[in-house]
Every structure is written in C-alpha cells, then in structure tokens.
Amino acid sequence: MRRAFSAATMVAALALAVAACGGGDSGTTAAPAQSAAADPSKVSGEITWWDTVRPDSEGPTFQALIKEFQAKYPNIKVKYVNVPSDQAQNQFQTAAQAGTGAPDVIRSEVAWTPQFASLGYLQPLDGSRAVENEADFLPGPLSSTKYNGKTYAVPQVTDTLALIYNKRLLAEAGHEKAPTTVEELKQAALDVKAKTGASGLALNVDSYFLLPFMYGEGGDLLDVQNKKITVNSPANVKAMETVADLVASGAAPKPAIQDSYANAMTALKDGKTAMIYNGPWALSEIYQGKEFQDKANLGIAPVPAGSVKAGAPTGGWNLAIYAGSKNLDASYEFVRFMSSAESQARVAKEISLLPTRPSAYDKPEVQANEAVSVFKPIMETATARPWIPEGGQLFQPLLEGYQSLIGGQATPEDMLKKVDDQYRGIFKDWS
Amino acid sequence: MALSTGRASSTARDRTAGSGGARGQDRHQRPGPLRRVMGRHWYAWAMVAPVILVTALLIGWPLARGVYLSLTDATEATMGRTIGVNVIPSTYEFVGLDNYISILTSSLFWDKLTWTIVWTVACVALHYGLGLGLAMLLNRRVRFRSTYRLLLILPWAIPGFVSAFIWRYLYNSDYGVINGMLKAAGLGAVGWLDDPTTAKIAVVAVNVWMGVPFMMVAVLGGLQSIPGELYEAAEVDGATPWQRFRFITVPGLRTVSSTVILLGTIWTFNMFPVIFLISGGGPGSSTEILVTYAFREAFTGIRNYSGSAAWGVIILMLLVVLALVYRRALRRQGEVW
C-alpha cells in the first residue's frame, strides 16, 4: 500500500515537473525586442513571477499591480507566486541549476543579484525593453544591478535601516528629540530605563543590524577595490566595543539570540522598549501594535552616528529575469511596468516601500506618505554594500561573531579576528 | 523477499524429500552455479529486479556521483551549464583526496564530530531508557491504558518541523512559556538558546521528546512477545522483581533493543530538523552537528558541491563503520542479527 502510494506520488510529481517545463511555451519570440516601442497587444505569453513580500500586508498591492498590467497587456498572463524571502534565494538557485521550475521573473534581493548573475542564471538586460530611462534611478540601488559591466536587474524598491522609536516613552524620559549619536542613544536609553520602567533599546542580533555601528566608526567588511579584507580593523573594534557597552551598561537589555528580530518588534509594539533599529518594511507590522494605534506616537530618525558618520546599509529588491525564460519579451514588459515611476509611486503610497526612482519621490501621492518622506533623506546617506557574488556569504561568520559577542564568549578583538579568518577562507587570493 | 520465498519452497520440498533432498538432487544434475540459482529462484529474481533497478537508480547513482564530486573541486560557479544566452563552461577539476584532507585536518571537523557523538550518545541513551521505562509501565494492566498509549505516541505523530517550531517558541527567552513559568515560580529567566550549554541541553531535550514514542512502541512490542509464563515461573521460584527484569526482560528484549538502538543511533546522528530549526546551529556554531554543517556548505551562498559531498561521504563512512562494529559486537554476544 505504502509503496503504491509513493509511486503514485512520484508519477504525479514527474507529471508536474514535465508540465512546468512545457508550461510557458505558447507564443515565443526569442530575439530581444530592442528598445523599439512594443505594441502591448502583440506581446504574449505566460510568465511566472516569484514575489518575496509579506503576503498579507504587502502582497495585495502587488497583485493589484499585476491586474493593472494584464489589463494593459491582454495577451500576457502573469502567474503570481509568493515565496518567503528567506527561502527564495535557495529555491531559485536549486531550480535554475536544475533547469526546471525556475520562474521567468524573480524579485531578487540586492545582494543576491550579483551572485545569480555570476552563476549565469540571469538574462543580461542591456538594450532590452526591461530597462527604461536608467538615468532616473538612485545610484546606490542601481549599482547593485551591475555585474562585470552588464546590467542584470532593475531596481524595484530600496530600503535602509533607521532608528524607530516610541515618542511617548522618550518624552517621559525627558527626550523630545531622537538621539543623533551613539552616546546620545545610550543616554536616552538609560533615561528611559530609569524613568519609565520600559527598556531603552532592543538590539537585533543579526549581521545586517550590526553594519550601522561599523559604518558609523568608518569601518567596513571589505575593501573591494583593493581586494582587501578589512573587517578586523580598529574602527570595527571600536564599533563592537560600543555594541558590547550598550548591553553591559544596561542601555539595551541582553537580547535573545534566537528570534531577536521578532522579540525586538514585539517589545516595541507593546511599549516594552523605546527604540529599535529597523527598516521601512517593518512599518506596516509596527503600526498594528497597540502602542501605535495613534500613528503619531511612532518616531523615525536616521540611525545614530558613530564617531565618523551616521551610516546605514543599503538594502532593497531588484527585478531580474531568468536567462532560461521562454517568454523573454513578456518578462521585459513586466519588469518595465513594475519598475516604472507610476508603479513605484503606487507601492510607496500604499505600503510605504521606498521607490528607487527620484521621479517617483516627486509625485504628490508619495510626498504625502509620511514614512517615505522620513526615509528619503536617510536613504541619501545610506552606504552601498559591496555588490560581489560572495556578498551573501559575508553574513554567516558575522552573525556567529555577533552571537558570541552578545553571549560574552568573545571579546570584540577575538570576534573580529575569527570573522576575518572565515572571510579569508572565502576570498582566498585577497590580502 | 527473494530469500524467504526460496527458503519457503525448499523447506516444503525438504518435507517431502527428507533432509538434504533438494540440495542433493541439484548436486547430482550439476548445472552451473548461476543457472542453478536462476533456475531455482527465477521468479524471485524477476520479482525483485524492478526494486533492484529502482534502488540502483535512486540510491546507487546519486551515491556514485556524490563520491565522484567529493574528489573534485566542483562548486556552483565551476559547474558548467547553459541557460538561455549564458554559456558557462565546466572548469572544475579532479583534485583527489584534497577535500578529505582539508576536512580531516581542520579543528572544526573534530569539534563537530565530538559534539555529534555526545549528542548521539546522550539522545539515544535517554530515548532508550525512557522508552523502556514507559513501555514497562504501559505493559501492566492499568486503567485508561490505551489513552496513555495514544497520548505518549502523539509526539511521534506530529511532523518534526512542527514540533521544532513549537519548542522554539517555548524556549523563547523573553516571551516563551518555559521562562514564563520560571518567572511565575519566582525564578529567573534562562536564555535557553543563547548560551552554548543550555542550547545543547535544549536541543537534546527536544530530540528526546520526539524520539521516545518510537522506542516506547518498539520496546512495548518486544515486551508483549515475552511469554507471561516465564514471569510466573520465576515468581514461583522466588525471583525478586530486579532478578525478573535482569534475567527475563532484558534477554527477551535483546533482539528488539539491538535493532532500535542501531536505528536510533543512525537517525540521531543525522537528525537535521531539530538542530536546524531550533537553534539554527547557534549560538555561534556550538550546536551544529555534522549534517547541519554539510547542509550549510551545500546550500548557502555559492554552493560548495565538492566540499559538502566530501562531508557527506565522511558521515556515511562513520555510520557504516559504526554499524559494522555494532554488528560484530552483537555477534560476539551470540546474537543473530
């Protein structure tokens, strides 16, 4: 019985795989339709799009955009698949390598883009209809789409980190303004703790959230131009000492290592902590918290500066096309539509994700969105990360280091030394 | 399957022809050994052929490919492929035992191996000990026996990843139920997954919770196959409960125990979901066992196929050696397995 069942399952799986291979074959024109204006009624085909947004809060806006697109291009059918952002990279790599099941268009995180491109999974987009008016993109996000002099993606949304805080708690502690430096941050957090009973700052033990402290002291992970590993630098030691001091001084309670993101979010939403670092993607969730029924209570400010600058990392998402797509023309049109200033403005207005086009920021509906207008200046000072194929591998060693620093098993020097060792295993010929 | 049908038919013939009859007849005719086997058991061979073929395809081929890859320097970047307009040539090379040498000379491997062994021994000992205890309890006549059995089998019925997520929530240091109870009892909260020692205890506890039901059911089956008369006779002879356990229960369970302990060891050694989903190998990489590390090699960033294949082959060899040693030890005790 059991064997019969699994054999049936396998047959079904095979049938599905075959169907998936052959699924998108209708009406293919392989030659890239250069920049010649395409007649929407002539482009046809079915394309699959892997989206990575939160399906409940952000998904509806993107599905509405797809409806709009299909109305404009009646012969293109878009199949919307929501893949959780922490799984999409792995699933895409597996599917692309196997040659079956990869989507035509993928929403690719900025750090994944050069990696996918270096592995040959992405269609070069130079001169195709997908890229429209490249001059109208912010330089940071645009730089993430280039690899070896070619363009492999189009920036869809961008993001960065900011200090997100509870205005009421800070005011009760005697701080009307958000702290602008790390020293002020520590003081404000200690005051909150002393005067309100809530904790001051909830840290999130994750590599990305460590970057503002490093950039703030003028440190970085790598010097890509000179092929140097710079993670073990005096600036970074200072940054790690700052982080350790925030915990040791009681400004931030010792964070949980597992689930610290969720714990920090819950603490902020429930008014149990006054400040966290997070990005625009978290806002829709934060506004659901009981402390922020009155949206005015939520403050958003640039990350506090270290001794050198206020440095937040650049994140964001691009739209890339799988090189094996059977419907390149339809994919080009889809990417063009989704990254247009109009589409970006709609996304910004409805779910506060930051546009990558300066022209989108000029639109009145975007300017009316408070979160976007707060994040825009922060975005301008954000530091671009190294866009290299190995970019995705930099985080795990840093995460392990951060965990051992918080757990008290390593000093800042030990921790950075260990991260440095692991980076040397990844970049074998770097100095 | 093939052997049992063959044996069944030969015993049937033995019964008519007397002892050694079937074998004796064959020797007189003297066909070639292959033909003799094929002639006698052709139907059995025909029946297992599809299974052998599928097994060879599903297990043999990936295994051979894995061993081959482990001798090269293949990564996702050096494996050739053609996707649309992108043509990437294969540039990986045969490097012999380099991967194995670099793994076996790294302190990382020995750290992970030590922890994997501690993890396996701790888990299997607790699995078996608790499973045996519960099975003995449930083997008595108690009220609601089937209800207890059902409840105790429950952890096994829940998919592993679901249990793992539930436990991860229970362990949460700020909002978890366990710390909630500790706080309510006036004790301090514990960062269960935040410290290497408590994280290790935490993952072992979850795995024990998940693995005990299987042991319990297997041992219960073994207990029920021990004839009750033995206990009665022992009781009549004045044996103490401990003597009854020591001289009837333990030997009676030996066959079942040796099998489930070996199975449990292999499963626990490769127990991926508990570690991966609960502690993620952290904090740092303190709870990472060999398989989770091999997975990380294989599935993060630019995939290192050759390195992870080498890890896989080493894990396989460790388990094969374990099974052989274990079997030999059992045979020395007079166990047929």
Coordinates of N, CA and C in Angstrom, one line a residue, chain B residues 178-187:
Chain B
I178 N 8.2 28.5 28.8 CA 9.1 27.9 29.9 C 9.6 29.0 30.8
N179 N 10.1 30.1 30.2 CA 10.6 31.2 31.1 C 9.4 31.8 31.8
G180 N 8.3 31.9 31.2 CA 7.1 32.4 31.8 C 6.8 31.7 33.1
M181 N 6.9 30.3 33.0 CA 6.6 29.5 34.2 C 7.7 29.7 35.3
L182 N 9.0 29.8 34.8 CA 10.1 30.0 35.7 C 9.9 31.3 36.5
K183 N 9.5 32.4 35.7 CA 9.3 33.7 36.3 C 8.1 33.6 37.3
A184 N 7.0 32.9 36.9 CA 5.9 32.8 37.8 C 6.2 32.1 39.1
A185 N 7.2 31.2 39.0 CA 7.6 30.5 40.2 C 8.7 31.3 41.0
G186 N 8.9 32.5 40.5 CA 9.9 33.3 41.3 C 11.3 33.1 40.9
L187 N 11.6 32.3 39.9 CA 13.0 32.1 39.5 C 13.3 33.0 38.3

